[in-house]
PDB file of C-alpha atoms in Angstrom:
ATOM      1  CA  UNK R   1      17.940  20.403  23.472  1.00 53.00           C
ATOM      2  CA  UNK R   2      17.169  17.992  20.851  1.00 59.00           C
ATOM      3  CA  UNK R   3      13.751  17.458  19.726  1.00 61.00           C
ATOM      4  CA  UNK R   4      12.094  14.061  20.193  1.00 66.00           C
ATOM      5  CA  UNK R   5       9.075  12.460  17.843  1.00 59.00           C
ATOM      6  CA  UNK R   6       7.928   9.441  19.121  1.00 61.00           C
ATOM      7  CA  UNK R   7       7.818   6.220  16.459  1.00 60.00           C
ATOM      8  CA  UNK R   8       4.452   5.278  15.447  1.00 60.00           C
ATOM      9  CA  UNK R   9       4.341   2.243  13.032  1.00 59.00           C
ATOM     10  CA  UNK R  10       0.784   1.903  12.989  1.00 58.00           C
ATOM     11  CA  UNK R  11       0.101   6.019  11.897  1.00 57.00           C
ATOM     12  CA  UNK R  12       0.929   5.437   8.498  1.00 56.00           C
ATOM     13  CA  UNK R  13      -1.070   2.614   8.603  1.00 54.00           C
ATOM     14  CA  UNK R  14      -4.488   4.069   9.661  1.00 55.00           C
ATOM     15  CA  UNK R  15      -3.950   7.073   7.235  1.00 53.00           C
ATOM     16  CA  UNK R  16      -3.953   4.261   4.230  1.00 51.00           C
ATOM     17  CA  UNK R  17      -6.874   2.186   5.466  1.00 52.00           C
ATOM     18  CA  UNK R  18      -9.081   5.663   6.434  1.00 52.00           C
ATOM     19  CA  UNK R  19      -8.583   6.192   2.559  1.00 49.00           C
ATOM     20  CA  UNK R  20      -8.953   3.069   1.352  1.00 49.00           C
ATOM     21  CA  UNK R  21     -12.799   2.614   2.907  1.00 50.00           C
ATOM     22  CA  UNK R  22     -14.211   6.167   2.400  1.00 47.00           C
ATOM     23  CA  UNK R  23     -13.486   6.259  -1.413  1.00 46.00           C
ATOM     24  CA  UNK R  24     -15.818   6.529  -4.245  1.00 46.00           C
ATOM     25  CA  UNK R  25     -16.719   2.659  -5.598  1.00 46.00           C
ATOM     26  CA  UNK R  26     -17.718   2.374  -9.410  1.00 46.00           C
ATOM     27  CA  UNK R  27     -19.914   0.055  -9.911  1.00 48.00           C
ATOM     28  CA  UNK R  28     -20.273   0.626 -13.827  1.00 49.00           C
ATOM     29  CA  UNK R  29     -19.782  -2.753 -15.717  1.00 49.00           C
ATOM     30  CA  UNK R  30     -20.190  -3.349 -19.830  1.00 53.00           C
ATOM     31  CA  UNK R  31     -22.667  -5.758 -19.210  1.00 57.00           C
ATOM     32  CA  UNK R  32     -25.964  -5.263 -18.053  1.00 60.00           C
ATOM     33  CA  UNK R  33     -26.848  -6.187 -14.594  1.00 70.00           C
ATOM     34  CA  UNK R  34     -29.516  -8.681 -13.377  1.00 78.00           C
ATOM     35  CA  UNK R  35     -31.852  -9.067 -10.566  1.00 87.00           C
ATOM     36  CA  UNK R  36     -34.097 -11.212  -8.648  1.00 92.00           C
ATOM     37  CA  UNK R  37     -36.286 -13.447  -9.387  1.00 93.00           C
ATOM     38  CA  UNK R  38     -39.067 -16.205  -8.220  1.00 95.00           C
ATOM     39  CA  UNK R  39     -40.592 -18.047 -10.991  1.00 96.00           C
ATOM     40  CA  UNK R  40     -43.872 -20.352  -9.865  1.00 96.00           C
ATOM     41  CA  UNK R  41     -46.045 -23.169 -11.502  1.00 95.00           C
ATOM     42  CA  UNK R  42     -49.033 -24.606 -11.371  1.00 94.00           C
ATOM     43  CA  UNK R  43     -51.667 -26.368 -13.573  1.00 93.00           C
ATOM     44  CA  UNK R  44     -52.395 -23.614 -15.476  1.00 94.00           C
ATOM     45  CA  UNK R  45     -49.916 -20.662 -15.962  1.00 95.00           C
ATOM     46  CA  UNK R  46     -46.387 -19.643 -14.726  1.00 97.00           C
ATOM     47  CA  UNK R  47     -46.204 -16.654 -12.031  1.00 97.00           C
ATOM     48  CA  UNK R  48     -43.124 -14.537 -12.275  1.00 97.00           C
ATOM     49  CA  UNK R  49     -42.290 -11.855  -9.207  1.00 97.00           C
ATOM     50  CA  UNK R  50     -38.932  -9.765  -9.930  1.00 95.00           C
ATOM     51  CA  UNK R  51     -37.874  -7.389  -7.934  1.00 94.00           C
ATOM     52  CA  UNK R  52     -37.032  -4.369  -9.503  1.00 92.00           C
ATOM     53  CA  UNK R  53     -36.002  -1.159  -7.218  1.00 88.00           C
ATOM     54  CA  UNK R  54     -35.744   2.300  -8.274  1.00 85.00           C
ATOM     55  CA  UNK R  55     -37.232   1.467 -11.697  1.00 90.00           C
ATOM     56  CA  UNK R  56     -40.577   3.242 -12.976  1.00 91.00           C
ATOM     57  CA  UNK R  57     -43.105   1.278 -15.185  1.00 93.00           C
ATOM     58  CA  UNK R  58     -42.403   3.288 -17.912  1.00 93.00           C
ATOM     59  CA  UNK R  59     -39.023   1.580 -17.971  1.00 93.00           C
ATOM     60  CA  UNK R  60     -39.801  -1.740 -17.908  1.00 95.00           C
ATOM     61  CA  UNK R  61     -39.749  -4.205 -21.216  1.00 95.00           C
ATOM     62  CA  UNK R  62     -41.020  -7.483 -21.571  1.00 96.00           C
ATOM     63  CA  UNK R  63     -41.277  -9.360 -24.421  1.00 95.00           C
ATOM     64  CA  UNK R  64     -42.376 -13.424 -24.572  1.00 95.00           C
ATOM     65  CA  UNK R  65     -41.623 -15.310 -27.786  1.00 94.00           C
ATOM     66  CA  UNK R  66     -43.361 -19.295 -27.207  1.00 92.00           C
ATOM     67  CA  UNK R  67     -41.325 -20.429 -24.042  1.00 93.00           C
ATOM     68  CA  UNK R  68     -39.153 -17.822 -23.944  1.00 95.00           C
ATOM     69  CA  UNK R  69     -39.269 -14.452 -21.824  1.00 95.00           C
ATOM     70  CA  UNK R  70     -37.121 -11.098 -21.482  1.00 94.00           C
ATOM     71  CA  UNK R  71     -37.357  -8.561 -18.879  1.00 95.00           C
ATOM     72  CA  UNK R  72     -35.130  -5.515 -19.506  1.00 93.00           C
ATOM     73  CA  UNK R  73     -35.478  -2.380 -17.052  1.00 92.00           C
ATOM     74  CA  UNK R  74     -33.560   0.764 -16.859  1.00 90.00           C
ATOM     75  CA  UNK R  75     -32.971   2.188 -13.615  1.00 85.00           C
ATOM     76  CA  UNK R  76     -32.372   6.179 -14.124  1.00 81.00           C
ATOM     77  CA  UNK R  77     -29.630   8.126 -11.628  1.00 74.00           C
ATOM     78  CA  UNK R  78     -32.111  10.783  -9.864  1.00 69.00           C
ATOM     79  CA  UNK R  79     -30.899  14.268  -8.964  1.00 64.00           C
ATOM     80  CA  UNK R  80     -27.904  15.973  -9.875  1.00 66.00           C
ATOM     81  CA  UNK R  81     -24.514  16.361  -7.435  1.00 67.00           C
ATOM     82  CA  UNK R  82     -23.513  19.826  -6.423  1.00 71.00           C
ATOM     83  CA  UNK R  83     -21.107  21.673  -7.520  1.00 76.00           C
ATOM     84  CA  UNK R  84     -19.005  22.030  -3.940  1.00 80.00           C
ATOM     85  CA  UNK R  85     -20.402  18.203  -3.082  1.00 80.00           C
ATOM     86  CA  UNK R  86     -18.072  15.136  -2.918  1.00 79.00           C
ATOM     87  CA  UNK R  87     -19.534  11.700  -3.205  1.00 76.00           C
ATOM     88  CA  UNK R  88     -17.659   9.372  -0.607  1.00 77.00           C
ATOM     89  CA  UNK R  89     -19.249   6.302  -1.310  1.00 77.00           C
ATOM     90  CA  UNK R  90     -21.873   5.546  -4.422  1.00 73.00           C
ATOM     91  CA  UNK R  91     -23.337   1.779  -4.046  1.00 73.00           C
ATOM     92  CA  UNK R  92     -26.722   2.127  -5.523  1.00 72.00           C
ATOM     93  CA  UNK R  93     -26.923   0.926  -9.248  1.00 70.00           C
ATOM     94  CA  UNK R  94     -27.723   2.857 -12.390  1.00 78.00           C
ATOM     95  CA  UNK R  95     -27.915   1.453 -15.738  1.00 84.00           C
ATOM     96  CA  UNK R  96     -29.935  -1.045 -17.427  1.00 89.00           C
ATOM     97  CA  UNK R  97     -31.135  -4.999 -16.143  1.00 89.00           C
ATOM     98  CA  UNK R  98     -31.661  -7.800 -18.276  1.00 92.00           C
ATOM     99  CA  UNK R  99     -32.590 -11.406 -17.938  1.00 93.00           C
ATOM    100  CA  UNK R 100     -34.097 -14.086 -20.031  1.00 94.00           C
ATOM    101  CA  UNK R 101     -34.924 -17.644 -19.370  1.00 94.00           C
ATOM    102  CA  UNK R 102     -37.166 -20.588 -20.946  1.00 94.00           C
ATOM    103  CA  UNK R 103     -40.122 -21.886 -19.461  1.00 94.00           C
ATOM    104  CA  UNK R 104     -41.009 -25.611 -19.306  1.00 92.00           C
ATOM    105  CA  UNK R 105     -44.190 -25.118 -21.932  1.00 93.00           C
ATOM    106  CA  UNK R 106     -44.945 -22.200 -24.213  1.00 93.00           C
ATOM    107  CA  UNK R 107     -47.041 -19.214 -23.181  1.00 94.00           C
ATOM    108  CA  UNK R 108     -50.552 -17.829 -24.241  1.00 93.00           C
ATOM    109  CA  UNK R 109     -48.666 -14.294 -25.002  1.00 92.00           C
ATOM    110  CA  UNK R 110     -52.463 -12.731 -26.070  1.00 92.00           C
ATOM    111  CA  UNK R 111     -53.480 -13.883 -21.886  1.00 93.00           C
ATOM    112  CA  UNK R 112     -50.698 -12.814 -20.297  1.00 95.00           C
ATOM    113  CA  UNK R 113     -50.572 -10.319 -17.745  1.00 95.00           C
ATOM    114  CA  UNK R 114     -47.958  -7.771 -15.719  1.00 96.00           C
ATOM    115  CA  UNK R 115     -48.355  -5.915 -12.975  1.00 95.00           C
ATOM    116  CA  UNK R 116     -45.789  -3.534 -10.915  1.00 95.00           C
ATOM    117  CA  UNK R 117     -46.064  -2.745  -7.143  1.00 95.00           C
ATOM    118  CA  UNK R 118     -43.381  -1.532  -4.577  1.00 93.00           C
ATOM    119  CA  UNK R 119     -40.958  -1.794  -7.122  1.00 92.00           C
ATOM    120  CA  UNK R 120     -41.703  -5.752  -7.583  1.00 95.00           C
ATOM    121  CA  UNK R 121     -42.868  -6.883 -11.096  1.00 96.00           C
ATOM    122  CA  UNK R 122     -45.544  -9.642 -11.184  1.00 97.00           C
ATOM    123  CA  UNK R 123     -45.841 -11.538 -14.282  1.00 97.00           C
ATOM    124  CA  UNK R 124     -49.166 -13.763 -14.973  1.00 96.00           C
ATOM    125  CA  UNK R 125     -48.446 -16.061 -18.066  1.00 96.00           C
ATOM    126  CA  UNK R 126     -50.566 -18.838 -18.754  1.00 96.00           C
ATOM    127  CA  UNK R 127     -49.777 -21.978 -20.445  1.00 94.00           C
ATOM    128  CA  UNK R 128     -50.816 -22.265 -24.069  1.00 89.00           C
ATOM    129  CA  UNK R 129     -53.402 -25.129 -24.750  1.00 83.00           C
ATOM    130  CA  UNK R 130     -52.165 -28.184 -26.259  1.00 71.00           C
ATOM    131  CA  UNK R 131     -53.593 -28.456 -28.919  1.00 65.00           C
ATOM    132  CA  UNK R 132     -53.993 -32.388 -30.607  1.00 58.00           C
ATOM    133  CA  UNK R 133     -52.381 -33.620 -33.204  1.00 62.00           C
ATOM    134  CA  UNK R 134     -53.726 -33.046 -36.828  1.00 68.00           C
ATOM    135  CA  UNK R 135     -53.554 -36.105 -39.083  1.00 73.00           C
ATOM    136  CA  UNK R 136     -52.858 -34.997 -43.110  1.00 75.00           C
ATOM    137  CA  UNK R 137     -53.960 -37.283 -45.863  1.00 74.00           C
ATOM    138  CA  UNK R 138     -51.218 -37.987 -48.163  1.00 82.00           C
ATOM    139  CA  UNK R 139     -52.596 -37.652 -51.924  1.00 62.00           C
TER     140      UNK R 139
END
């Protein structure tokens, strides 16, 4: 007798879309990534929250130049992969952050403040005075 094998056009099919969802994604880009922010004002100072997961205070940078601010941050890939173990799927990000803006009026930089909870950075930075005008004599 003659052996039969049923037709399935979809078998194929499945086997190429199983493979296509279960494997590894790189994430790795040449640029740094950024994150998110809130930036607040009021009368007196600017209030900056960023959020920041996975990153320790120790690798955190921010540096404010007038109206200007950077935040850089590094987050570090914890633990090491085994030697029989086989990631499947690898969304979390490791690398370094970066983002810079302007502010609407330069900042007191000897005032200003940080503080990082929960993974969420708080920046305090108040305005700089005005200061008036000084008038020169010619001579």
């Amino acid at each position: 007798m003659a052996n039969i094998t049923r037709f399935d056009p979809f078998g194929e099919l499945d086997d190429l879309l199983q493979g296509f969802f279960i494997r590894p994604m790189s994430l790795e880009s040449r640029e740094p990534a950024r994150f998110r922010m809130d930036v607040k004002e009021d009368e007196q100072k600017y209030t900056v929250l960023a959020e920041l997961p996975g990153v320790k205070k120790d690798d955190i940078q921010v540096t404010i130049n007038g109206n200007q601010v950077a935040i850089a941050a590094e987050v570090k890939k914890n633990g090491e992969e085994k030697q029989n173990e086989k990631v499947l799927r690898r969304e979390r990000y490791y690398g370094k952050l970066f983002r810079a803006f302007s502010l609407g009026q330069e900042v007191d930089e000897a005032a200003a403040s940080a503080r990082f909870v929960d993974g969420v950075l708080e920046l305090t930075l108040p305005k700089r005075t005005a200061s008036s005008g000084r008038r020169l004599t010619i001579s």
